[in-house]
Tab-separated table of C-alpha atoms and ligand atoms in Angstrom:
chain	number	residue	atom	x	y	z
A	22	UNK	CA	12.670	20.626	-1.027
A	23	UNK	CA	10.595	20.567	-3.988
A	24	UNK	CA	9.591	16.774	-5.755
A	25	UNK	CA	8.697	17.437	-9.578
A	26	UNK	CA	7.528	14.959	-11.787
A	27	UNK	CA	9.427	15.793	-14.143
A	28	UNK	CA	12.102	13.596	-14.306
A	29	UNK	CA	9.183	10.915	-14.477
A	30	UNK	CA	7.384	12.407	-17.017
A	31	UNK	CA	9.687	12.891	-20.051
A	32	UNK	CA	9.678	16.757	-19.038
A	33	UNK	CA	6.151	17.124	-19.745
A	34	UNK	CA	4.225	17.211	-16.856
A	35	UNK	CA	6.472	19.473	-13.929
A	36	UNK	CA	3.670	19.712	-11.546
A	37	UNK	CA	3.244	23.475	-10.911
A	38	UNK	CA	2.926	23.161	-7.261
A	39	UNK	CA	4.116	19.883	-5.826
A	40	UNK	CA	5.925	20.653	-3.140
A	41	UNK	CA	7.365	18.136	0.008
A	42	UNK	CA	4.471	17.542	2.277
A	43	UNK	CA	6.464	15.978	4.495
A	44	UNK	CA	5.409	16.033	8.869
A	45	UNK	CA	8.419	17.539	9.286
A	46	UNK	CA	8.133	21.073	7.182
A	47	UNK	CA	5.669	23.425	7.193
A	48	UNK	CA	3.344	22.909	4.295
A	49	UNK	CA	3.253	25.343	1.899
A	50	UNK	CA	-0.055	23.763	-0.445
A	51	UNK	CA	-2.740	21.763	0.219
A	52	UNK	CA	-2.820	17.901	-1.357
A	53	UNK	CA	-6.007	17.564	-2.552
A	54	UNK	CA	-7.613	16.062	-5.177
A	55	UNK	CA	-10.420	18.475	-5.783
A	56	UNK	CA	-8.422	21.444	-6.436
A	57	UNK	CA	-7.381	21.614	-10.145
A	58	UNK	CA	-6.187	17.818	-9.561
A	59	UNK	CA	-5.382	16.953	-13.936
A	60	UNK	CA	-3.641	20.677	-14.446
A	61	UNK	CA	-0.465	21.036	-15.430
A	62	UNK	CA	1.967	23.342	-16.902
A	63	UNK	CA	0.289	22.369	-20.396
A	64	UNK	CA	-2.947	23.082	-19.491
A	65	UNK	CA	-2.288	26.741	-17.519
A	66	UNK	CA	-0.366	27.236	-21.124
A	67	UNK	CA	-3.233	26.322	-22.976
A	68	UNK	CA	-5.643	28.161	-20.880
A	69	UNK	CA	-3.264	31.422	-21.122
A	70	UNK	CA	-2.911	31.397	-24.543
A	71	UNK	CA	-6.764	30.950	-25.665
A	72	UNK	CA	-7.275	33.590	-23.235
A	73	UNK	CA	-5.014	36.246	-24.036
A	74	UNK	CA	-4.394	35.629	-27.652
A	75	UNK	CA	-6.569	37.718	-29.491
A	76	UNK	CA	-6.445	35.663	-32.339
A	77	UNK	CA	-8.270	32.366	-30.799
A	78	UNK	CA	-10.813	34.094	-29.520
A	79	UNK	CA	-12.298	33.229	-33.082
A	80	UNK	CA	-12.109	29.617	-32.342
A	81	UNK	CA	-13.502	29.972	-28.992
A	82	UNK	CA	-16.799	28.012	-30.277
A	83	UNK	CA	-16.622	26.932	-33.660
A	84	UNK	CA	-13.839	25.233	-35.038
A	85	UNK	CA	-12.904	21.131	-35.773
A	86	UNK	CA	-12.364	20.073	-32.049
A	87	UNK	CA	-15.335	19.100	-31.116
A	88	UNK	CA	-14.569	16.611	-35.057
A	89	UNK	CA	-11.560	15.757	-34.125
A	90	UNK	CA	-12.685	14.779	-30.914
A	91	UNK	CA	-15.305	12.616	-31.175
A	92	UNK	CA	-13.398	11.003	-34.411
A	93	UNK	CA	-10.703	9.867	-31.525
A	94	UNK	CA	-13.928	8.181	-29.369
A	95	UNK	CA	-15.282	6.450	-32.487
A	96	UNK	CA	-12.177	4.687	-32.930
A	97	UNK	CA	-10.592	4.952	-29.684
A	98	UNK	CA	-13.992	2.668	-28.819
A	99	UNK	CA	-14.789	1.082	-32.065
A	100	UNK	CA	-18.328	3.213	-32.094
A	101	UNK	CA	-19.836	4.252	-34.985
A	102	UNK	CA	-21.451	7.196	-32.996
A	103	UNK	CA	-19.627	9.299	-30.872
A	104	UNK	CA	-21.487	12.814	-29.550
A	105	UNK	CA	-19.878	15.589	-27.493
A	106	UNK	CA	-21.808	18.414	-25.034
A	107	UNK	CA	-20.733	20.737	-22.475
A	108	UNK	CA	-21.118	18.127	-19.562
A	109	UNK	CA	-21.200	14.447	-18.549
A	110	UNK	CA	-24.250	14.709	-17.257
A	111	UNK	CA	-25.680	16.422	-20.634
A	112	UNK	CA	-24.516	13.579	-22.378
A	113	UNK	CA	-26.503	10.719	-20.008
A	114	UNK	CA	-30.211	13.249	-20.416
A	115	UNK	CA	-28.945	12.573	-24.107
A	116	UNK	CA	-28.931	8.747	-23.629
A	117	UNK	CA	-31.928	8.728	-21.722
A	118	UNK	CA	-34.308	11.287	-23.788
A	119	UNK	CA	-33.125	8.552	-26.708
A	120	UNK	CA	-35.370	5.555	-24.985
A	121	UNK	CA	-38.264	7.744	-24.895
A	122	UNK	CA	-39.139	6.466	-22.062
A	123	UNK	CA	-43.038	6.246	-20.821
A	124	UNK	CA	-44.057	6.931	-17.079
A	125	UNK	CA	-43.759	3.402	-16.221
A	126	UNK	CA	-40.738	2.863	-17.567
A	127	UNK	CA	-37.918	2.135	-14.488
A	128	UNK	CA	-33.885	2.422	-15.540
A	129	UNK	CA	-32.288	0.889	-13.276
A	130	UNK	CA	-29.067	2.580	-11.117
A	131	UNK	CA	-26.764	2.182	-8.118
A	132	UNK	CA	-27.459	3.416	-5.200
A	133	UNK	CA	-24.536	5.591	-3.884
A	134	UNK	CA	-23.915	8.076	-6.891
A	135	UNK	CA	-24.609	11.886	-7.686
A	136	UNK	CA	-27.165	12.738	-7.962
A	137	UNK	CA	-26.722	14.040	-11.567
A	138	UNK	CA	-27.319	10.881	-12.596
A	139	UNK	CA	-31.129	9.928	-11.177
A	140	UNK	CA	-32.237	13.880	-12.595
A	141	UNK	CA	-31.174	12.938	-15.864
A	142	UNK	CA	-33.830	9.875	-15.885
A	143	UNK	CA	-36.540	11.381	-14.261
A	144	UNK	CA	-35.819	14.894	-16.700
A	145	UNK	CA	-36.608	12.222	-19.239
A	146	UNK	CA	-40.358	10.856	-18.109
A	147	UNK	CA	-38.531	7.613	-16.617
A	148	UNK	CA	-38.355	6.152	-12.767
A	149	UNK	CA	-35.298	5.586	-10.839
A	150	UNK	CA	-34.704	1.839	-10.032
A	151	UNK	CA	-31.794	2.604	-6.972
A	152	UNK	CA	-29.698	-0.983	-6.753
A	153	UNK	CA	-27.762	-1.504	-3.479
A	154	UNK	CA	-23.322	-2.116	-4.510
A	155	UNK	CA	-21.545	-4.448	-3.723
A	156	UNK	CA	-17.646	-4.575	-2.231
A	157	UNK	CA	-16.569	-3.128	-4.766
A	158	UNK	CA	-18.905	0.093	-4.850
A	159	UNK	CA	-20.051	-1.094	-8.193
A	160	UNK	CA	-24.095	-2.185	-8.336
A	161	UNK	CA	-24.725	-5.612	-6.393
A	162	UNK	CA	-25.359	-7.976	-9.751
A	163	UNK	CA	-26.996	-10.541	-7.580
A	164	UNK	CA	-29.931	-8.064	-6.561
A	165	UNK	CA	-29.878	-6.712	-10.318
A	166	UNK	CA	-30.774	-10.586	-11.282
A	167	UNK	CA	-33.411	-10.315	-8.621
A	168	UNK	CA	-34.847	-7.473	-10.310
A	169	UNK	CA	-34.742	-8.368	-14.020
A	170	UNK	CA	-36.360	-11.849	-13.116
A	171	UNK	CA	-39.157	-10.098	-11.320
A	172	UNK	CA	-39.716	-7.092	-11.993
A	173	UNK	CA	-41.726	-4.982	-14.982
A	174	UNK	CA	-41.339	-1.930	-17.262
A	175	UNK	CA	-37.900	-2.861	-16.933
A	176	UNK	CA	-36.551	-0.740	-19.734
A	177	UNK	CA	-32.928	0.678	-19.104
A	178	UNK	CA	-29.420	-0.681	-16.394
A	179	UNK	CA	-26.700	2.656	-15.620
A	180	UNK	CA	-24.064	0.533	-14.848
A	181	UNK	CA	-21.417	2.914	-13.195
A	182	UNK	CA	-17.463	1.791	-12.420
A	183	UNK	CA	-17.185	3.996	-9.470
A	184	UNK	CA	-13.689	5.700	-8.757
A	185	UNK	CA	-12.425	3.997	-12.689
A	186	UNK	CA	-12.866	0.253	-10.730
A	187	UNK	CA	-14.732	-1.458	-13.317
A	188	UNK	CA	-18.828	-3.070	-12.250
A	189	UNK	CA	-19.168	-6.940	-12.986
A	190	UNK	CA	-19.331	-5.812	-16.287
A	191	UNK	CA	-19.753	-8.886	-18.024
A	192	UNK	CA	-21.859	-10.720	-15.947
A	193	UNK	CA	-24.340	-7.684	-16.363
A	194	UNK	CA	-24.235	-7.028	-20.473
A	195	UNK	CA	-25.064	-10.828	-20.021
A	196	UNK	CA	-28.033	-10.794	-17.948
A	197	UNK	CA	-29.185	-7.166	-19.650
A	198	UNK	CA	-29.304	-9.940	-23.255
A	199	UNK	CA	-30.695	-12.328	-21.770
A	200	UNK	CA	-33.885	-9.724	-20.283
A	201	UNK	CA	-34.255	-7.944	-23.123
A	202	UNK	CA	-32.784	-4.249	-21.509
A	203	UNK	CA	-30.436	-1.996	-23.259
A	204	UNK	CA	-27.233	-1.392	-21.216
A	205	UNK	CA	-25.736	1.953	-20.335
A	206	UNK	CA	-22.521	3.078	-19.057
A	207	UNK	CA	-21.997	6.146	-16.994
A	208	UNK	CA	-17.898	5.765	-17.049
A	209	UNK	CA	-17.710	9.097	-15.816
A	210	UNK	CA	-15.088	8.465	-13.315
A	211	UNK	CA	-13.476	5.488	-16.018
A	212	UNK	CA	-12.012	6.244	-18.843
A	213	UNK	CA	-9.307	3.563	-19.919
A	214	UNK	CA	-10.272	1.222	-17.284
A	215	UNK	CA	-11.209	-2.156	-18.902
A	216	UNK	CA	-11.814	-5.817	-18.550
A	217	UNK	CA	-10.147	-8.621	-19.542
A	218	UNK	CA	-8.537	-6.385	-21.832
A	219	UNK	CA	-11.329	-4.702	-23.381
A	220	UNK	CA	-12.343	-1.141	-22.825
A	221	UNK	CA	-15.211	-0.705	-20.278
A	222	UNK	CA	-17.971	1.799	-22.551
A	223	UNK	CA	-17.458	-1.056	-25.066
A	224	UNK	CA	-19.975	-3.341	-22.914
A	225	UNK	CA	-23.251	-1.884	-23.162
A	226	UNK	CA	-25.232	-0.263	-26.046
A	227	UNK	CA	-23.971	3.221	-25.742
A	228	UNK	CA	-22.193	5.317	-22.410
A	229	UNK	CA	-20.659	8.327	-21.265
A	230	UNK	CA	-18.120	9.961	-20.044
A	231	UNK	CA	-17.310	13.354	-18.514
A	232	UNK	CA	-14.107	15.856	-18.922
A	233	UNK	CA	-15.484	17.163	-15.656
A	234	UNK	CA	-12.982	19.165	-13.439
A	235	UNK	CA	-11.364	16.432	-10.624
A	236	UNK	CA	-12.905	13.949	-13.773
A	237	UNK	CA	-9.887	11.015	-15.227
A	238	UNK	CA	-9.010	14.230	-17.856
A	239	UNK	CA	-10.278	17.306	-17.529
A	240	UNK	CA	-11.918	20.673	-19.564
A	241	UNK	CA	-13.404	22.090	-16.805
A	242	UNK	CA	-16.721	20.824	-18.586
A	243	UNK	CA	-18.026	18.686	-21.360
A	244	UNK	CA	-19.128	15.052	-21.914
A	245	UNK	CA	-19.656	12.335	-24.683
A	246	UNK	CA	-21.371	9.706	-25.914
A	247	UNK	CA	-20.867	7.104	-28.005
A	248	UNK	CA	-23.003	3.540	-29.128
A	249	UNK	CA	-23.746	1.158	-31.610
A	250	UNK	CA	-27.081	1.554	-32.060
A	251	UNK	CA	-28.668	2.913	-34.678
A	252	UNK	CA	-32.043	4.531	-33.344
A	253	UNK	CA	-29.801	5.489	-29.454
A	254	UNK	CA	-27.711	7.481	-31.628
A	255	UNK	CA	-30.221	8.989	-33.956
A	256	UNK	CA	-31.643	10.079	-30.873
A	257	UNK	CA	-28.713	11.621	-29.458
A	258	UNK	CA	-28.160	13.211	-32.791
A	259	UNK	CA	-31.159	15.536	-32.509
A	260	UNK	CA	-31.215	16.446	-29.439
A	261	UNK	CA	-28.384	17.815	-29.887
A	262	UNK	CA	-29.507	19.571	-33.093
A	263	UNK	CA	-31.591	21.570	-30.772
A	264	UNK	CA	-28.948	22.900	-29.165
A	265	UNK	CA	-27.568	26.008	-28.414
A	266	UNK	CA	-23.826	26.800	-27.347
A	267	UNK	CA	-23.314	28.134	-24.722
A	268	UNK	CA	-22.058	31.907	-24.154
A	269	UNK	CA	-18.835	33.558	-24.511
A	270	UNK	CA	-19.040	33.896	-20.234
A	271	UNK	CA	-19.447	30.390	-20.017
A	272	UNK	CA	-16.198	29.317	-21.923
A	273	UNK	CA	-14.087	32.271	-20.818
A	274	UNK	CA	-14.888	31.084	-17.019
A	275	UNK	CA	-14.097	27.194	-17.537
A	276	UNK	CA	-10.518	28.351	-19.154
A	277	UNK	CA	-10.672	31.512	-15.972
A	278	UNK	CA	-10.629	27.894	-13.453
A	279	UNK	CA	-7.346	26.404	-13.740
A	280	UNK	CA	-5.248	29.719	-13.206
A	281	UNK	CA	-7.180	31.000	-10.240
A	282	UNK	CA	-7.516	27.615	-8.845
A	283	UNK	CA	-3.328	27.127	-9.618
A	284	UNK	CA	-2.948	30.591	-8.121
A	285	UNK	CA	-4.904	29.043	-4.841
A	286	UNK	CA	-3.014	26.840	-4.037
A	287	UNK	CA	-0.304	28.325	-4.646
A	288	UNK	CA	-0.770	30.627	-1.217
A	289	UNK	CA	-4.096	28.232	0.185
A	290	UNK	CA	-2.647	28.864	3.848
A	291	UNK	CA	-1.130	32.231	3.247
A	292	UNK	CA	-2.822	34.051	5.673
A	293	UNK	CA	-5.470	31.715	4.155
A	294	UNK	CA	-5.281	34.299	1.190
A	295	UNK	CA	-5.956	30.532	-1.354
A	296	UNK	CA	-9.064	29.813	0.199
A	297	UNK	CA	-10.063	33.771	0.211
A	298	UNK	CA	-8.521	33.638	-3.472
A	299	UNK	CA	-11.646	30.521	-4.252
A	300	UNK	CA	-14.131	31.871	-2.066
A	301	UNK	CA	-14.373	35.302	-3.515
A	302	UNK	CA	-14.059	33.859	-7.100
A	303	UNK	CA	-16.936	31.767	-5.793
A	304	UNK	CA	-19.245	34.345	-4.880
A	305	UNK	CA	-18.144	36.602	-7.702
A	306	UNK	CA	-19.822	33.224	-9.733
A	307	UNK	CA	-16.288	33.805	-11.417
A	308	UNK	CA	-16.179	29.839	-12.128
A	309	UNK	CA	-18.699	27.505	-12.454
A	310	UNK	CA	-20.098	24.635	-9.891
A	311	UNK	CA	-19.945	21.370	-9.456
A	312	UNK	CA	-23.909	21.438	-9.375
A	313	UNK	CA	-26.343	24.090	-9.419
A	314	UNK	CA	-28.502	24.523	-6.113
A	315	UNK	CA	-31.512	22.893	-8.972
A	316	UNK	CA	-29.799	19.985	-9.380
A	317	UNK	CA	-29.303	19.189	-5.900
A	318	UNK	CA	-32.742	19.344	-5.784
A	319	UNK	CA	-33.512	17.368	-8.656
A	320	UNK	CA	-34.159	19.558	-11.776
A	321	UNK	CA	-31.640	18.639	-14.898
A	322	UNK	CA	-30.221	21.630	-16.029
A	323	UNK	CA	-30.526	22.875	-19.743
A	324	UNK	CA	-27.341	21.499	-22.262
A	325	UNK	CA	-24.865	22.829	-24.450
A	326	UNK	CA	-23.266	21.682	-27.320
A	327	UNK	CA	-19.284	22.086	-26.701
A	328	UNK	CA	-17.862	25.262	-27.735
A	329	UNK	CA	-14.111	24.338	-30.140
A	330	UNK	CA	-12.323	25.613	-27.334
A	331	UNK	CA	-13.204	23.401	-24.892
A	332	UNK	CA	-13.317	20.321	-27.064
A	333	UNK	CA	-9.442	21.349	-27.871
A	334	UNK	CA	-8.359	21.143	-24.162
A	335	UNK	CA	-10.485	17.758	-23.903
A	336	UNK	CA	-8.339	16.574	-26.543
A	337	UNK	CA	-4.630	18.105	-25.416
A	338	UNK	CA	-6.121	16.046	-22.320
A	339	UNK	CA	-6.590	12.895	-23.590
A	340	UNK	CA	-3.758	12.891	-25.612
A	341	UNK	CA	-2.146	12.067	-21.091
A	342	UNK	CA	-4.544	9.947	-20.678
A	343	UNK	CA	-1.831	7.480	-20.635
A	344	UNK	CA	0.148	8.608	-18.359
A	345	UNK	CA	-2.403	10.196	-15.875
A	346	UNK	CA	-3.975	6.483	-15.820
A	347	UNK	CA	-0.373	4.766	-14.777
A	348	UNK	CA	0.550	7.284	-12.402
A	349	UNK	CA	-3.132	6.446	-10.779
A	350	UNK	CA	-2.218	3.222	-10.874
A	351	UNK	CA	1.123	3.942	-9.240
A	352	UNK	CA	-0.504	5.328	-6.622
A	353	UNK	CA	-2.823	2.768	-5.980
A	354	UNK	CA	-0.885	0.152	-5.576
A	355	UNK	CA	1.464	2.077	-2.847
A	356	UNK	CA	-1.495	2.324	-1.254
A	357	UNK	CA	-2.314	-0.879	-1.450
A	358	UNK	CA	0.831	-1.977	-0.214
A	359	UNK	CA	0.902	0.184	3.334
A	360	UNK	CA	-2.625	-0.749	4.115
A	361	UNK	CA	-2.085	-4.059	3.572
A	362	UNK	CA	-1.766	-5.581	6.904
A	363	UNK	CA	-3.780	-2.737	8.039
A	364	UNK	CA	-6.628	-4.708	9.571
A	365	UNK	CA	-8.932	-1.695	10.920
A	366	UNK	CA	-8.990	-0.304	6.971
A	367	UNK	CA	-10.701	-1.981	4.366
A	368	UNK	CA	-9.404	-1.926	1.020
A	369	UNK	CA	-11.691	-2.386	-2.671
A	370	UNK	CA	-12.317	-5.867	-3.814
A	371	UNK	CA	-11.021	-6.088	-7.296
A	372	UNK	CA	-11.543	-9.286	-9.055
A	373	UNK	CA	-8.592	-10.519	-11.619
A	374	UNK	CA	-10.059	-9.689	-14.738
A	375	UNK	CA	-10.411	-6.008	-14.159
A	376	UNK	CA	-8.393	-3.734	-15.238
A	377	UNK	CA	-9.351	-0.126	-12.810
A	378	UNK	CA	-7.429	3.109	-12.846
A	379	UNK	CA	-8.394	4.023	-9.477
A	380	UNK	CA	-9.092	7.595	-10.861
A	381	UNK	CA	-9.565	8.025	-6.936
A	382	UNK	CA	-8.646	5.046	-4.196
A	383	UNK	CA	-10.933	4.381	-1.518
A	384	UNK	CA	-10.571	3.843	2.289
A	385	UNK	CA	-13.085	2.357	4.191
A	386	UNK	CA	-12.901	2.374	8.846
A	387	UNK	CA	-15.089	2.435	11.152
A	388	UNK	CA	-18.245	5.784	10.948
A	389	UNK	CA	-16.660	7.475	13.840
A	390	UNK	CA	-12.479	6.772	12.488
A	391	UNK	CA	-13.473	8.087	8.529
A	392	UNK	CA	-14.928	11.590	10.167
A	393	UNK	CA	-11.883	11.629	12.680
A	394	UNK	CA	-9.002	10.873	9.300
A	395	UNK	CA	-11.283	13.815	7.344
A	396	UNK	CA	-10.605	15.734	10.789
A	397	UNK	CA	-7.035	15.948	11.705
A	398	UNK	CA	-5.680	15.303	7.815
A	399	UNK	CA	-7.450	18.241	7.096
A	400	UNK	CA	-5.192	19.840	9.501
A	401	UNK	CA	-2.185	18.540	8.435
A	402	UNK	CA	-3.264	19.715	5.307
A	403	UNK	CA	-4.407	17.320	3.249
A	404	UNK	CA	-8.230	17.561	1.949
A	405	UNK	CA	-9.015	13.720	2.074
A	406	UNK	CA	-11.600	13.913	-0.882
A	407	UNK	CA	-14.773	13.014	0.579
A	408	UNK	CA	-17.080	11.886	-2.700
A	409	UNK	CA	-20.068	10.405	-1.872
A	410	UNK	CA	-19.987	10.597	1.612
A	411	UNK	CA	-23.665	10.713	1.537
A	412	UNK	CA	-26.000	7.443	-0.788
A	413	UNK	CA	-27.024	10.330	-3.026
A	414	UNK	CA	-24.533	12.209	-3.004
A	415	UNK	CA	-23.214	15.254	-2.637
A	416	UNK	CA	-24.415	16.029	1.221
A	417	UNK	CA	-27.000	18.420	0.565
A	418	UNK	CA	-28.850	16.289	-2.601
A	419	UNK	CA	-32.790	16.042	-1.858
A	420	UNK	CA	-33.080	12.481	-1.450
A	421	UNK	CA	-37.073	13.316	-2.362
A	422	UNK	CA	-35.952	14.839	-4.774
A	423	UNK	CA	-33.732	11.960	-5.887
A	424	UNK	CA	-36.328	8.966	-5.169
A	425	UNK	CA	-33.908	7.461	-3.163
A	426	UNK	CA	-35.562	5.443	-0.307
A	427	UNK	CA	-34.400	5.556	2.887
A	428	UNK	CA	-32.841	2.455	4.117
A	429	UNK	CA	-33.359	0.775	0.527
A	430	UNK	CA	-30.118	0.153	-0.055
A	431	UNK	CA	-28.085	-0.026	3.229
A	432	UNK	CA	-25.111	-1.050	2.009
A	433	UNK	CA	-25.164	1.757	-0.025
A	434	UNK	CA	-25.362	3.926	2.982
A	435	UNK	CA	-23.073	2.153	5.195
A	436	UNK	CA	-20.156	2.891	2.065
A	437	UNK	CA	-21.312	6.607	1.891
A	438	UNK	CA	-20.000	6.730	6.024
A	439	UNK	CA	-16.878	5.013	6.246
A	440	UNK	CA	-15.699	5.172	2.788
A	441	UNK	CA	-12.706	8.304	2.295
A	442	UNK	CA	-10.723	8.299	-0.707
A	443	UNK	CA	-7.344	9.341	-1.163
A	444	UNK	CA	-5.583	11.493	-4.405
A	445	UNK	CA	-3.849	9.473	-7.306
A	446	UNK	CA	-4.100	12.565	-9.288
A	447	UNK	CA	-1.050	14.018	-11.159
A	448	UNK	CA	-1.065	16.008	-8.940
A	449	UNK	CA	0.067	13.535	-5.731
A	450	UNK	CA	4.209	12.830	-6.093
A	451	UNK	CA	4.714	8.772	-4.607
A	452	UNK	CA	6.748	11.188	-1.733
A	453	UNK	CA	2.771	12.588	-1.213
A	454	UNK	CA	1.005	9.874	-1.163
A	455	UNK	CA	3.558	7.931	0.780
A	456	UNK	CA	2.534	10.905	3.674
A	457	UNK	CA	-0.519	10.157	3.321
A	458	UNK	CA	-0.505	6.638	4.046
A	459	UNK	CA	2.181	7.309	6.995
A	460	UNK	CA	-0.425	9.875	7.700
A	461	UNK	CA	-3.488	7.457	8.336
A	462	UNK	CA	-2.290	4.919	10.428
A	463	UNK	CA	-0.587	6.589	12.771
A	464	UNK	CA	-3.565	9.322	13.052
A	465	UNK	CA	-6.033	5.224	13.239
A	466	UNK	CA	-2.899	4.369	15.973
A	467	UNK	CA	-3.789	6.864	18.068
A	468	UNK	CA	-5.319	6.222	21.355
B	520	PLP	C1	-20.927	8.822	-11.653
B	520	PLP	C2	-21.336	10.194	-12.448
B	520	PLP	N1	-22.272	10.306	-13.419
B	520	PLP	C3	-22.319	11.455	-14.280
B	520	PLP	C4	-21.919	12.841	-13.455
B	520	PLP	C5	-21.906	13.992	-14.701
B	520	PLP	O1	-20.707	14.535	-15.188
B	520	PLP	P1	-20.912	16.045	-15.012
B	520	PLP	O2	-20.124	15.894	-14.056
B	520	PLP	O3	-19.586	15.663	-16.732
B	520	PLP	O4	-22.151	15.961	-15.631
B	520	PLP	C6	-20.978	12.531	-12.805
B	520	PLP	C7	-20.253	14.582	-12.031
B	520	PLP	O5	-19.666	14.231	-10.887
B	520	PLP	C8	-21.358	11.393	-11.681
B	520	PLP	O6	-19.653	11.213	-10.834
């Protein structure tokens, strides 16, 4: 039996590879949050046309799409300034650079984050000041308040809305105003999430978004900064004006990515051909890594301006945002309902005022059970998400380079040991979400 998202999404979102993954049947494709989770037939058509129709080649680098993308964000977020980049981390670095940090200046951020975030602070000349997290996977506001009250040289707070769950942003905004500290929202996971009907990204002095391969929308790479602060905007503009466009090879690798992964996913278990294709193309550098080795060692790599064709793709993905996020919320509701009575599973804490979009649906179990779940679900063809299984992700990120002191954020460290995250993307059908929940409950009850 083949499950299609076609009926549900008016005929244009049929998944290119969704298959029945019921436990009784041999699975032909893996369920995964990591393998091109946002790709639909429309994306495949888009990249094929941009690669194979020569008249599109002329507009790979320059055109009107970057301007159009920036305009959409300005309108939707009611911000006077929006500036696109090749990646979210470049957008965040541009914001940090615009703050003109002095060597003593500290920028607060939560632990339980990606190393690309502290890298931007360090590269801009500041010191990362880590704060522990609460049960919503976001910065613990009581600890933040204590630091703001007692510590000197705090220039800014970066607030990350982890997994698309909003942080307690209204309280944080009030605290930042009280202490005269800039508030930067990291919305890499949270495009479309809101608090009391107001979009996250509109609470701070500035915000950044990511269009990376497994983010809310995806053009494989891409990012954007928005701000209503004129000084920050000037700094970010000056930075982007000094950047060049990447090479045509850089663009080609992004356009090839969904094609390679579409084929690999189809043949993932067929004599492991899919896995071999991913490995082979990776060693040939045919697609970009999420993080380069140097970045895991604390370096901020050189950024670029966003090429036209990637902006065009991001705009196409953005036009489906509501459909993608509605699907995510539906699956999150299913997981919530399925696990409501499972005592060994800790569900995320969501405030009444929050409108999360659940880029991933995180659950916590004991550290031993988390390991078992990841291993046993993999055997079932379900590759559970392992984002933030380390206090500064990924596993081989240098804590020393990130200037994180082991033991300084115990809740974040414990959470990293206990968390696994479940897929919510358009690539995951309701039936698959049901199977995932059943498998998890079954595995947790095995003796
Ligand atoms: C919380 C967070 N912020 C920023 C980034 C950087 O975004 P990008 O991958 O587009 O550079 C990431 C990347 O994974 C992230 O998880």
